[in-house]
Short mmCIF file of C-alpha atoms in Angstrom, two decimals:
data_model
loop_
_atom_site.label_atom_id
_atom_site.label_comp_id
_atom_site.label_asym_id
_atom_site.label_seq_id
_atom_site.Cartn_x
_atom_site.Cartn_y
_atom_site.Cartn_z
CA MET A 23 0.00 0.00 0.00
CA GLY A 24 2.80 2.33 0.97
CA SER A 25 4.59 1.80 -2.36
CA VAL A 26 1.41 2.57 -4.30
CA LEU A 27 0.97 5.86 -2.48
CA GLU A 28 4.63 6.65 -3.00
CA ASN A 29 4.19 6.21 -6.77
CA ILE A 30 1.36 8.79 -6.93
CA ASP A 31 2.59 12.14 -8.08
CA LEU A 32 0.58 14.48 -5.87
CA SER A 33 2.09 17.56 -7.44
CA ALA A 34 0.82 16.41 -10.86
CA LEU A 35 -2.66 15.63 -9.41
CA LEU A 36 -2.92 19.04 -7.79
CA SER A 37 -1.53 20.92 -10.74
CA PRO A 38 -3.64 23.78 -12.11
CA GLU A 39 -4.22 21.91 -15.40
CA THR A 40 -5.56 18.83 -13.63
CA LEU A 41 -7.75 20.87 -11.31
CA ARG A 42 -9.04 22.86 -14.27
CA SER A 43 -9.91 19.74 -16.23
CA VAL A 44 -11.57 18.17 -13.15
CA GLY A 45 -13.54 21.37 -12.63
CA ALA A 46 -14.60 21.38 -16.28
CA VAL A 47 -15.77 17.76 -16.08
CA ALA A 48 -17.60 18.44 -12.80
CA LEU A 49 -19.28 21.45 -14.41
CA ARG A 50 -20.37 19.39 -17.41
CA ALA A 51 -21.68 16.66 -15.14
CA ALA A 52 -23.60 19.24 -13.11
CA VAL A 53 -25.07 20.79 -16.25
CA GLY A 54 -25.94 17.30 -17.49
CA LEU A 55 -27.68 16.48 -14.20
CA VAL A 56 -29.66 19.72 -14.26
CA ALA A 57 -30.61 19.14 -17.91
CA LEU A 58 -31.65 15.57 -17.10
CA ARG A 59 -33.78 16.79 -14.21
CA LEU A 60 -35.38 19.35 -16.50
CA VAL A 61 -36.14 16.73 -19.15
CA VAL A 62 -37.67 14.43 -16.53
CA MET A 63 -39.85 17.27 -15.24
CA ILE A 64 -41.09 18.17 -18.72
CA VAL A 65 -41.78 14.54 -19.63
CA ARG A 66 -43.61 14.00 -16.34
CA ARG A 67 -45.75 17.08 -16.95
CA ILE A 68 -46.59 15.99 -20.49
CA LEU A 69 -47.40 12.41 -19.45
CA ARG A 70 -49.49 13.52 -16.48
CA ARG A 71 -52.22 14.73 -18.83
CA ARG A 72 -51.98 11.88 -21.30
CA THR A 73 -51.39 8.68 -19.40
CA THR A 74 -51.70 7.00 -16.03
CA ALA A 75 -49.55 7.73 -12.99
CA GLN A 76 -47.69 4.42 -13.16
CA VAL A 77 -46.77 4.76 -16.86
CA SER A 78 -45.55 8.27 -16.15
CA MET A 79 -43.49 7.01 -13.22
CA LEU A 80 -41.93 4.17 -15.24
CA VAL A 81 -41.02 6.37 -18.21
CA THR A 82 -39.48 9.09 -16.05
CA LYS A 83 -37.50 6.55 -14.01
CA ALA A 84 -36.23 4.93 -17.22
CA ILE A 85 -35.16 8.34 -18.56
CA SER A 86 -33.45 9.12 -15.23
CA TYR A 87 -31.46 5.85 -15.17
CA VAL A 88 -30.41 6.06 -18.83
CA GLY A 89 -29.48 9.71 -18.39
CA LEU A 90 -27.43 9.03 -15.26
CA ALA A 91 -25.61 6.18 -17.03
CA ALA A 92 -24.84 8.47 -19.98
CA ILE A 93 -23.51 11.23 -17.71
CA ALA A 94 -21.35 8.73 -15.82
CA ALA A 95 -19.97 7.40 -19.13
CA ILE A 96 -19.16 10.91 -20.34
CA VAL A 97 -17.39 11.72 -17.06
CA LEU A 98 -15.31 8.55 -17.30
CA LEU A 99 -14.43 9.26 -20.95
CA GLU A 100 -13.35 12.78 -19.98
CA PHE A 101 -10.96 11.27 -17.45
CA GLY A 102 -9.55 9.08 -20.18
CA VAL A 103 -11.03 5.84 -18.91
CA ASN A 104 -11.42 3.25 -21.66
CA LEU A 105 -15.04 2.11 -21.44
CA GLY A 106 -14.52 -1.07 -23.48
CA PRO A 107 -13.07 -3.25 -20.72
CA LEU A 108 -15.38 -1.55 -18.22
CA LEU A 109 -18.45 -2.47 -20.26
CA GLY A 110 -17.13 -6.00 -20.60
CA ALA A 111 -16.64 -6.21 -16.88
CA ALA A 112 -20.04 -4.64 -16.37
CA GLY A 113 -21.54 -7.35 -18.58
CA ILE A 114 -19.98 -10.08 -16.46
CA VAL A 115 -20.97 -8.28 -13.27
CA GLY A 116 -24.46 -7.77 -14.70
CA LEU A 117 -24.74 -11.47 -15.46
CA ALA A 118 -23.64 -12.34 -11.95
CA VAL A 119 -26.00 -9.78 -10.44
CA GLY A 120 -28.78 -11.00 -12.73
CA VAL A 121 -28.33 -14.59 -11.61
CA ALA A 122 -28.19 -13.45 -8.01
CA SER A 123 -31.25 -11.26 -8.33
CA GLN A 124 -33.64 -13.37 -10.35
CA ALA A 125 -36.48 -12.49 -8.05
CA SER A 126 -35.91 -8.76 -8.60
CA LEU A 127 -35.77 -9.20 -12.37
CA SER A 128 -38.92 -11.28 -12.24
CA ASN A 129 -40.59 -8.52 -10.23
CA MET A 130 -39.48 -5.90 -12.73
CA ILE A 131 -40.82 -7.86 -15.69
CA SER A 132 -44.04 -8.56 -13.80
CA GLY A 133 -44.24 -4.83 -13.09
CA LEU A 134 -44.07 -4.13 -16.81
CA PHE A 135 -46.90 -6.60 -17.40
CA LEU A 136 -48.96 -4.97 -14.65
CA VAL A 137 -48.44 -1.56 -16.21
CA SER A 138 -49.26 -2.71 -19.74
CA GLU A 139 -52.23 -4.87 -18.76
CA LYS A 140 -53.60 -2.29 -16.33
CA PRO A 141 -55.58 -4.56 -14.02
CA PHE A 142 -55.64 -1.65 -11.58
CA SER A 143 -54.45 1.92 -11.23
CA VAL A 144 -53.19 4.06 -8.40
CA GLY A 145 -56.19 4.85 -6.18
CA ASP A 146 -58.12 1.66 -6.95
CA ALA A 147 -59.32 -0.57 -4.13
CA ILE A 148 -58.07 -4.11 -4.73
CA ARG A 149 -58.10 -7.47 -3.01
CA ALA A 150 -54.97 -9.53 -3.56
CA GLY A 151 -54.97 -12.69 -1.52
CA ASP A 152 -55.67 -11.66 2.05
CA THR A 153 -54.75 -8.04 1.42
CA LEU A 154 -57.54 -5.54 0.84
CA GLY A 155 -56.79 -1.85 0.40
CA ILE A 156 -56.07 1.14 -1.79
CA VAL A 157 -53.20 1.05 -4.29
CA GLU A 158 -50.76 3.78 -3.25
CA SER A 159 -48.09 3.23 -5.92
CA ILE A 160 -47.02 0.79 -8.59
CA ASP A 161 -43.23 0.64 -8.60
CA LEU A 162 -40.59 -1.32 -10.46
CA LEU A 163 -40.42 -4.12 -7.92
CA SER A 164 -43.60 -3.94 -5.90
CA VAL A 165 -47.03 -2.48 -5.42
CA LYS A 166 -47.65 -0.48 -2.27
CA ILE A 167 -51.08 -0.92 -0.73
CA ARG A 168 -52.66 0.96 2.17
CA THR A 169 -55.18 -1.30 3.86
CA PHE A 170 -58.44 0.05 5.22
CA ASP A 171 -57.12 -0.28 8.77
CA ASN A 172 -54.20 1.91 7.68
CA LEU A 173 -51.44 -0.63 7.34
CA PHE A 174 -48.73 -0.33 4.72
CA VAL A 175 -48.39 -3.50 2.66
CA ARG A 176 -45.72 -4.10 0.03
CA VAL A 177 -46.69 -6.81 -2.42
CA PRO A 178 -44.00 -7.97 -4.92
CA ASN A 179 -45.09 -7.48 -8.53
CA GLU A 180 -44.42 -11.14 -9.33
CA LYS A 181 -46.92 -12.23 -6.71
CA LEU A 182 -49.59 -9.85 -8.00
CA ALA A 183 -49.01 -10.85 -11.61
CA SER A 184 -49.52 -14.53 -10.88
CA ALA A 185 -52.26 -14.30 -8.24
CA GLU A 186 -55.99 -13.86 -8.60
CA LEU A 187 -56.72 -10.21 -8.09
CA ILE A 188 -60.02 -8.43 -7.58
CA ASN A 189 -60.33 -4.79 -8.53
CA ILE A 190 -63.20 -3.60 -6.38
CA THR A 191 -63.53 -0.11 -7.82
CA ARG A 192 -62.98 -0.79 -11.54
CA TYR A 193 -66.64 -0.29 -12.42
CA PRO A 194 -68.59 2.77 -11.29
CA VAL A 195 -71.48 0.77 -9.86
CA ARG A 196 -71.53 -2.34 -7.70
CA ARG A 197 -74.06 -4.68 -6.17
CA LEU A 198 -74.31 -5.42 -2.47
CA ASP A 199 -75.57 -8.97 -1.96
CA ILE A 200 -77.24 -10.03 1.25
CA LYS A 201 -78.25 -13.63 1.86
CA PHE A 202 -80.44 -14.67 4.74
CA VAL A 203 -82.78 -17.53 5.60
CA VAL A 204 -86.46 -17.16 6.44
CA PRO A 205 -88.78 -19.89 7.71
CA PHE A 206 -90.61 -22.05 5.17
CA GLU A 207 -94.00 -20.55 6.06
CA THR A 208 -92.89 -17.00 5.13
CA ASP A 209 -94.93 -15.23 2.45
CA ILE A 210 -92.17 -14.74 -0.13
CA GLU A 211 -94.15 -12.23 -2.21
CA ALA A 212 -94.81 -10.03 0.81
CA LEU A 213 -91.14 -10.33 1.75
CA PHE A 214 -90.05 -9.21 -1.72
CA GLU A 215 -92.41 -6.26 -1.54
CA ILE A 216 -90.77 -5.17 1.71
CA LEU A 217 -87.29 -5.62 0.25
CA GLY A 218 -88.31 -3.62 -2.84
CA THR A 219 -89.54 -0.80 -0.61
CA ILE A 220 -86.28 -0.84 1.33
CA ALA A 221 -84.25 -0.47 -1.87
CA LYS A 222 -86.54 2.22 -3.24
CA SER A 223 -86.51 4.34 -0.09
CA ASP A 224 -82.76 4.18 0.46
CA ALA A 225 -81.15 7.34 -0.89
CA ALA A 226 -77.86 5.63 -1.69
CA CYS A 227 -79.39 2.72 -3.60
CA LEU A 228 -79.70 3.06 -7.34
CA GLN A 229 -83.26 2.86 -8.59
CA GLU A 230 -81.95 1.09 -11.66
CA PRO A 231 -80.64 -1.55 -12.22
CA ALA A 232 -83.55 -2.93 -10.23
CA PRO A 233 -82.80 -4.67 -6.93
CA PHE A 234 -82.13 -8.38 -7.28
CA MET A 235 -84.44 -10.59 -5.23
CA VAL A 236 -84.67 -14.33 -5.61
CA PRO A 237 -85.28 -17.39 -3.42
CA ASP A 238 -81.78 -18.78 -3.58
CA THR A 239 -82.25 -22.31 -2.31
CA PHE A 240 -83.91 -24.49 0.31
CA VAL A 241 -81.81 -25.20 3.34
CA ASP A 242 -82.55 -27.40 6.33
CA HIS A 243 -84.26 -24.72 8.33
CA GLY A 244 -85.89 -22.51 5.67
CA VAL A 245 -85.54 -20.69 2.37
CA ARG A 246 -82.39 -18.75 1.66
CA ILE A 247 -83.16 -15.36 0.11
CA HIS A 248 -80.71 -13.52 -2.12
CA PHE A 249 -81.24 -9.75 -1.99
CA GLY A 250 -78.94 -7.49 -4.03
CA VAL A 251 -79.00 -3.71 -4.38
CA TRP A 252 -76.97 -1.60 -6.77
CA PHE A 253 -75.06 1.46 -5.65
CA ALA A 254 -72.40 3.90 -6.83
CA LYS A 255 -69.00 2.51 -5.76
CA ASP A 256 -68.28 5.38 -3.37
CA ASP A 257 -71.42 4.65 -1.35
CA PHE A 258 -70.41 1.17 -0.19
CA ILE A 259 -70.27 1.86 3.53
CA ALA A 260 -73.43 3.98 3.51
CA VAL A 261 -75.40 1.38 1.59
CA LYS A 262 -74.14 -1.54 3.61
CA THR A 263 -75.01 0.16 6.88
CA SER A 264 -78.44 1.39 5.85
CA ILE A 265 -79.55 -1.75 4.01
CA TYR A 266 -78.54 -4.19 6.74
CA SER A 267 -80.25 -2.14 9.45
CA ALA A 268 -83.33 -1.58 7.27
CA VAL A 269 -83.69 -5.29 6.48
CA ILE A 270 -83.51 -6.19 10.17
CA SER A 271 -85.95 -3.50 11.32
CA ARG A 272 -88.48 -3.77 8.48
CA LEU A 273 -88.68 -7.56 8.68
CA ARG A 274 -89.10 -7.34 12.44
CA GLU A 275 -91.94 -4.81 11.95
CA ALA A 276 -93.60 -7.13 9.44
CA GLY A 277 -93.34 -10.07 11.82
CA ILE A 278 -90.91 -11.94 9.57
CA ARG A 279 -88.11 -13.54 11.49
CA PHE A 280 -84.82 -14.96 10.33
CA ALA A 281 -84.71 -18.75 10.49
CA MET A 282 -81.94 -20.15 12.62
CA PRO A 283 -80.79 -23.78 12.74
CA ARG A 284 -82.69 -25.39 15.62
CA ARG A 285 -82.74 -28.88 17.06
CA GLU A 286 -85.77 -30.39 18.77
CA LEU A 287 -85.33 -33.13 21.29
CA HIS A 288 -88.17 -35.62 21.71
CA GLN A 289 -88.35 -37.56 24.90
CA PRO A 290 -90.17 -40.87 24.70
CA GLU A 291 -92.66 -41.82 27.43
CA HIS A 292 -90.33 -44.13 29.30
CA ALA A 293 -87.28 -41.98 29.01
CA ASP A 294 -86.26 -42.92 32.49
CA LEU A 295 -85.72 -46.49 31.25
CA LEU A 296 -83.34 -45.36 28.49
CA ALA A 297 -79.65 -45.26 28.95
CA PRO A 298 -78.03 -41.80 28.76
CA GLY A 299 -77.47 -40.70 25.11
CA GLU A 300 -80.40 -42.73 23.77
CA LEU A 301 -82.73 -39.73 23.44
CA THR A 302 -83.90 -39.35 19.83
CA SER A 303 -83.38 -36.15 18.01
CA ARG A 304 -84.40 -34.68 14.72
CA GLU A 305 -83.73 -31.44 13.04
CA SER A 306 -86.55 -29.16 12.26
CA GLU A 307 -87.14 -25.65 11.15
CA MET B 4 -84.07 39.31 -12.60
CA GLU B 5 -87.79 39.91 -12.20
CA ASN B 6 -88.45 36.82 -10.18
CA PRO B 7 -88.44 37.81 -6.49
CA HIS B 8 -87.28 34.32 -5.47
CA TRP B 9 -83.87 34.77 -7.02
CA GLY B 10 -81.39 37.56 -6.61
CA ARG B 11 -79.33 39.33 -3.97
CA LEU B 12 -79.77 38.32 -0.35
CA ASP B 13 -79.80 40.91 2.41
CA ARG B 14 -77.28 40.58 5.19
CA ALA B 15 -80.21 39.80 7.44
CA ALA B 16 -81.00 36.20 8.23
CA SER B 17 -83.14 34.41 5.70
CA THR B 18 -85.21 31.30 5.42
CA TRP B 19 -85.52 29.79 2.02
CA ARG B 20 -88.04 27.21 0.86
CA LEU B 21 -87.87 25.75 -2.59
CA GLY B 22 -89.61 22.51 -3.37
CA SER B 23 -88.91 20.13 -0.54
CA SER B 24 -85.68 21.90 0.44
CA ARG B 25 -85.45 24.15 3.47
CA VAL B 26 -82.51 26.54 3.68
CA TRP B 27 -81.52 28.76 6.58
CA ILE B 28 -79.00 31.54 6.19
CA ARG B 29 -77.51 33.79 8.83
CA VAL B 30 -74.70 36.32 8.66
CA ARG B 31 -72.03 36.98 11.28
CA ASP B 32 -69.46 39.61 10.30
CA ASP B 33 -67.62 38.17 7.33
CA GLU B 34 -69.23 34.75 7.65
CA TRP B 35 -72.30 33.45 5.88
CA GLU B 36 -73.70 30.40 7.59
CA VAL B 37 -75.90 28.07 5.59
CA ALA B 38 -77.89 25.05 6.69
CA SER B 39 -80.28 22.97 4.64
CA THR B 40 -82.47 19.92 4.84
CA HIS B 41 -85.20 18.21 2.86
CA VAL B 42 -88.70 17.50 4.04
CA ASP B 43 -90.67 14.48 3.01
CA ASP B 44 -93.11 15.49 0.26
CA ASP B 45 -95.76 13.15 1.60
CA GLN B 46 -95.61 14.48 5.15
CA ASP B 47 -95.50 18.21 4.48
CA PRO B 48 -98.51 19.75 2.73
CA ASP B 49 -96.43 22.84 1.97
CA ALA B 50 -93.61 20.81 0.50
CA HIS B 51 -93.71 22.70 -2.75
CA THR B 52 -94.20 26.19 -1.40
CA THR B 53 -91.51 28.48 -2.72
CA THR B 54 -90.87 31.37 -0.37
CA ILE B 55 -88.05 33.54 0.84
CA ASP B 56 -88.41 35.07 4.26
CA HIS B 57 -86.17 37.60 5.96
CA THR B 58 -87.67 37.24 9.40
CA GLY B 59 -84.76 35.13 10.52
CA PRO B 60 -83.92 31.47 10.80
CA THR B 61 -85.82 30.98 14.00
CA ASP B 62 -87.27 27.66 12.92
CA ALA B 63 -83.98 25.99 12.07
CA PRO B 64 -83.79 22.64 13.83
CA GLU B 65 -81.32 22.65 16.70
CA GLU B 66 -79.52 19.54 15.46
CA ILE B 67 -78.95 20.93 11.97
CA VAL B 68 -75.38 21.37 10.79
CA TRP B 69 -74.39 24.87 9.72
CA THR B 70 -71.71 25.36 7.11
CA ARG B 71 -69.70 28.55 7.59
CA PHE B 72 -68.47 30.40 4.53
CA VAL B 73 -65.78 32.96 5.20
CA THR B 74 -66.10 35.83 2.72
CA THR B 75 -65.58 39.57 3.13
CA LEU B 76 -67.54 42.15 5.08
CA ASP B 77 -68.82 43.79 1.91
CA ASP B 78 -69.62 40.51 0.17
CA GLU B 79 -72.86 40.26 -1.76
CA VAL B 80 -74.45 36.86 -1.76
CA SER B 81 -77.18 36.06 -4.22
CA THR B 82 -79.23 33.07 -5.23
CA ARG B 83 -79.95 31.84 -8.68
CA PRO B 84 -81.56 28.71 -10.04
CA GLY B 85 -79.46 25.87 -11.37
CA LEU B 86 -79.94 22.50 -13.00
CA PRO B 87 -78.81 19.13 -11.57
CA ASP B 88 -75.14 18.24 -11.82
CA ARG B 89 -75.77 14.92 -13.54
CA PRO B 90 -77.95 13.84 -16.45
CA VAL B 91 -81.56 13.13 -15.60
CA VAL B 92 -83.48 10.05 -16.69
CA VAL B 93 -87.18 10.58 -17.17
CA ARG B 94 -89.25 7.54 -16.43
CA PRO B 95 -92.78 8.06 -17.71
CA ALA B 96 -95.50 5.95 -16.19
CA SER B 97 -96.13 4.12 -19.47
CA PRO B 98 -93.76 3.38 -22.36
CA MET B 99 -93.93 5.58 -25.45
CA VAL B 100 -93.87 4.38 -29.04
CA LEU B 101 -92.85 6.47 -32.03
CA LEU B 102 -93.51 4.92 -35.41
CA PRO B 103 -90.82 5.08 -38.13
CA GLY B 104 -90.51 8.51 -39.68
CA ARG B 105 -92.66 10.19 -37.02
CA TRP B 106 -91.69 12.76 -34.47
CA GLY B 107 -93.14 13.94 -31.20
CA ARG B 108 -92.75 16.85 -28.82
CA PHE B 109 -92.63 16.09 -25.12
CA PHE B 110 -92.45 18.22 -22.00
CA PHE B 111 -91.23 17.28 -18.56
CA ARG B 112 -90.16 19.07 -15.39
CA VAL B 113 -86.63 19.14 -14.02
CA PRO B 114 -86.20 19.96 -10.30
CA LEU B 115 -84.16 23.12 -9.79
CA TRP B 116 -81.19 23.59 -7.51
CA THR B 117 -80.61 26.70 -5.45
CA MET B 118 -77.16 28.10 -6.15
CA LEU B 119 -75.75 30.40 -3.46
CA ILE B 120 -73.35 32.73 -5.20
CA SER B 121 -70.68 34.95 -3.67
CA ASN B 122 -69.74 38.02 -5.68
CA ALA B 123 -67.02 39.30 -3.36
CA SER B 124 -64.07 38.97 -5.69
CA GLY B 125 -65.85 40.48 -8.65
CA ARG B 126 -66.57 37.10 -10.12
CA GLU B 127 -69.22 34.56 -9.27
CA LEU B 128 -68.15 31.85 -6.84
CA VAL B 129 -70.61 29.09 -6.03
CA MET B 130 -70.80 28.74 -2.27
CA SER B 131 -73.38 26.02 -2.05
CA GLU B 132 -75.76 24.04 -4.23
CA ILE B 133 -79.01 22.86 -2.70
CA PRO B 134 -81.35 20.60 -4.68
CA SER B 135 -85.00 21.57 -4.37
CA LYS B 136 -85.89 17.91 -4.27
CA ALA B 137 -83.93 14.93 -2.99
CA LEU B 138 -83.30 13.05 -6.21
CA LYS B 139 -82.68 9.32 -6.38
CA SER B 140 -79.73 8.02 -8.35
CA ILE B 141 -80.11 5.72 -11.30
CA TRP B 142 -77.72 3.96 -13.64
CA PHE B 143 -78.51 4.51 -17.30
CA GLY B 144 -77.12 2.15 -19.91
CA SER B 145 -75.08 -1.03 -19.63
CA ILE B 146 -73.32 -1.86 -16.36
CA ALA B 147 -69.87 -1.37 -17.85
CA GLY B 148 -70.57 1.56 -20.15
CA GLY B 149 -73.46 3.53 -18.73
CA GLU B 150 -73.52 6.63 -16.59
CA LEU B 151 -74.79 7.74 -13.22
CA CYS B 152 -77.89 9.92 -13.49
CA TYR B 153 -80.79 11.20 -11.43
CA ALA B 154 -84.17 9.55 -11.79
CA ILE B 155 -87.19 11.72 -12.45
CA GLU B 156 -90.52 10.06 -11.93
CA ALA B 157 -92.57 12.38 -14.06
CA PRO B 158 -94.96 12.13 -16.94
CA LEU B 159 -93.79 13.02 -20.41
CA GLU B 160 -96.56 15.44 -21.34
CA ARG B 161 -97.49 16.37 -24.89
CA SER B 162 -98.53 19.87 -23.90
CA VAL B 163 -96.85 22.27 -21.50
CA GLU B 164 -100.27 23.27 -20.19
CA ASP B 165 -100.56 19.83 -18.65
CA LEU B 166 -97.61 20.57 -16.38
CA GLU B 167 -98.38 22.31 -13.10
CA VAL B 168 -96.77 25.72 -12.68
CA ASP B 169 -94.18 25.37 -9.93
CA ARG B 170 -91.20 27.66 -9.43
CA SER B 171 -89.10 24.81 -8.11
CA PHE B 172 -89.03 23.15 -11.51
CA ALA B 173 -87.83 24.10 -14.97
CA ILE B 174 -89.61 22.92 -18.09
CA CYS B 175 -87.68 20.98 -20.68
CA GLU B 176 -89.04 20.52 -24.17
CA VAL B 177 -87.70 17.50 -26.04
CA THR B 178 -88.48 16.83 -29.66
CA VAL B 179 -87.88 13.20 -30.57
CA ARG B 180 -87.61 12.21 -34.20
CA ASN B 181 -87.58 8.58 -35.27
CA SER B 182 -85.56 8.57 -38.48
CA SER B 183 -85.00 4.82 -38.42
CA ARG B 184 -87.06 2.09 -40.09
CA GLU B 185 -88.05 0.53 -36.82
CA ARG B 186 -90.51 1.43 -34.10
CA LEU B 187 -89.00 3.49 -31.33
CA HIS B 188 -90.32 1.90 -28.19
CA PHE B 189 -88.83 3.54 -25.14
CA GLU B 190 -89.62 3.84 -21.49
CA ARG B 191 -86.63 5.94 -20.40
CA ILE B 192 -85.07 9.03 -21.84
CA CYS B 193 -81.79 10.46 -20.63
CA VAL B 194 -81.31 14.21 -20.90
CA HIS B 195 -77.94 15.79 -20.29
CA VAL B 196 -79.03 18.83 -18.32
CA GLU B 197 -75.45 19.68 -17.46
CA TYR B 198 -75.12 21.16 -20.96
CA MET B 199 -78.25 23.28 -20.56
CA SER B 200 -78.87 26.86 -19.47
CA LEU B 201 -81.94 28.24 -17.74
CA PHE B 202 -84.26 30.89 -19.17
CA ASP B 203 -86.92 32.89 -17.38
CA GLY B 204 -90.07 32.79 -19.46
CA GLY B 205 -92.30 34.68 -17.02
CA ASP B 206 -94.32 32.24 -14.99
CA ARG B 207 -91.99 29.33 -15.71
CA LEU B 208 -88.29 28.65 -16.09
CA TRP B 209 -87.21 26.86 -19.25
CA THR B 210 -84.16 24.89 -20.31
CA ASN B 211 -82.70 24.86 -23.78
CA GLU B 212 -84.82 23.04 -26.30
CA VAL B 213 -83.51 19.55 -27.00
CA ARG B 214 -83.85 17.59 -30.21
CA VAL B 215 -83.15 13.89 -30.32
CA THR B 216 -82.88 11.91 -33.52
CA PHE B 217 -83.21 8.16 -33.20
CA LYS B 218 -81.36 6.34 -35.98
CA GLY B 219 -81.87 2.74 -34.93
CA SER B 220 -81.36 0.53 -31.94
CA GLU B 221 -77.84 -0.40 -33.06
CA GLN B 222 -76.77 3.21 -33.36
CA VAL B 223 -76.40 6.02 -30.90
CA SER B 224 -78.96 8.79 -30.96
CA GLN B 225 -78.04 12.29 -31.97
CA LEU B 226 -78.75 15.03 -29.46
CA SER B 227 -78.92 18.70 -30.37
CA PHE B 228 -79.17 21.45 -27.78
CA LEU B 229 -80.68 24.53 -29.32
CA PRO B 230 -79.11 27.80 -28.12
CA GLY B 231 -82.27 28.99 -26.39
CA PRO B 232 -85.64 27.93 -25.04
CA PRO B 233 -88.41 26.74 -27.37
CA HIS B 234 -89.62 29.30 -29.92
CA SER B 235 -93.03 29.33 -28.29
CA VAL B 236 -91.46 31.01 -25.22
CA SER B 237 -91.05 34.61 -26.24
CA GLY B 238 -88.81 37.16 -24.55
CA ALA B 239 -87.13 34.67 -22.24
CA GLN B 240 -83.95 35.87 -20.55
CA ARG B 241 -81.08 33.59 -19.65
CA VAL B 242 -80.81 33.41 -15.85
CA ALA B 243 -78.25 30.65 -15.37
CA PRO B 244 -75.43 29.31 -17.53
CA SER B 245 -74.86 25.64 -18.26
CA ARG B 246 -72.52 23.71 -16.00
CA LEU B 247 -70.50 22.40 -18.93
CA PRO B 248 -69.72 24.27 -22.14
CA PRO B 249 -72.70 23.70 -24.41
CA GLU B 250 -72.17 21.41 -27.33
CA SER B 251 -74.45 21.89 -30.30
CA ASP B 252 -74.44 18.21 -31.21
CA LEU B 253 -73.78 15.52 -28.71
CA ILE B 254 -73.84 11.87 -29.53
CA LYS B 255 -75.23 10.10 -26.57
CA ARG B 256 -77.27 7.02 -26.06
CA SER B 257 -80.57 8.57 -25.15
CA PHE B 258 -83.11 5.87 -25.07
CA ALA B 259 -83.30 2.81 -22.98
CA LEU B 260 -85.02 0.52 -25.36
CA ILE B 261 -87.45 -2.01 -24.11
CA ARG B 262 -85.18 -4.60 -25.70
CA GLU B 263 -82.25 -3.47 -23.63
CA ILE B 264 -84.15 -3.36 -20.39
CA THR B 265 -86.09 -6.58 -20.71
CA GLY B 266 -83.63 -8.55 -22.77
CA ILE B 267 -86.39 -9.40 -25.30
#
């Protein structure tokens, strides 16, 4: 180490010519950086009006990286560094890094697919696996989601690209489905009239498409009713709250009760002669 | 503006009734406080009384929420009528049929909105918009490609005389022409009131005249907004501009065909 330092000619390094050339290169690099920043700003402003936030982000980041690489190359050339061997070495290093970072590359490629396919945009509410929340950003490696209980979740792009994903807010209107069971003796027509009135009187429910009401299926203890109301996507909480409470209160007022699984135990006359556990049972409404 | 219901408000407290809306206004220094609610048409016999009263907001419910607008001490606040901020879908009681090559003129009423305007900065700033009637929302068109509108349960009348005079509504005249070779059988009509202005025709307020040309169920209808109210309304003055820049021709899907609704 000592011999290396001894071989460096400090007087030559600190000579006015060297300092001048270093200053000139630094100035060019600074101008290049400012110009690059300006270009990125202009491109971002142009893309903001014409495309989505994630496309804008990807394009500007790509311009930034390419620009920085170009400035670095110019600086090295100014210092007389031969870029040929460097690029060769960079290729080998890149290969090694690529092999070592397959997951990152996979995420980047998946990110490109997500941007081109546009299954969701920034601001959409999505459900990806167990995660439900608002998309905060779509980046090169991952998607950032803010859950409704205000947690920050980072989901790798690769996972999102290969998983089933539900975009909750893609369409402007949605349907809220409620399923409940009423006893077999319930007057279904009267019930549907009540449900229709509930949907009609609720300010947040859309009057059209008409509410969906159908006897879904018979279950052991009654008839399962499927009741669906349409609403504008922003009104989800309001509709869910008002419809659930209205269904409970209006059905109670009309004397219609929800059927619950119930078990009747029948005790034979000489139950005292039976061994424990021999009581008969049957399910009923 | 000749109509006493619209115009500059005094700095005294006011109570405003238009349709089923109730508005209370009070002034404190540079603040205008506004509260509003809607009454149920069925429960209030005076639901459609249109009055403005400067005796003070003494009857404002205690639990009502006041919105405070900070303006300037010399601010002038005025009211003017406005049209809904979304298209309206008229749902007549019975479906209408127009035979090929025929045309028909229809009239319906659009509920007005009260626009509270501040003029402090020399230009009109909308402080608050209060619908005269609580309108229900409706989706018009296909689930994926339709639009959110307001539903109007009103008859499509053939004569304006059949419509009750009510200052909380504007009259819209729509001329529908069936230029296709098929019967035009519709039970909904969507009117883009956001492109329309309001005109004072004396005892009634009018919107721009609308002309709709139906070219077939597979094609979109052509809508034309005429620059003024119908020709039959003479001397009408414009009292409110359109929310969106008017477009002379607008291609919109205007009819919900029976086929589309029922799937027949």
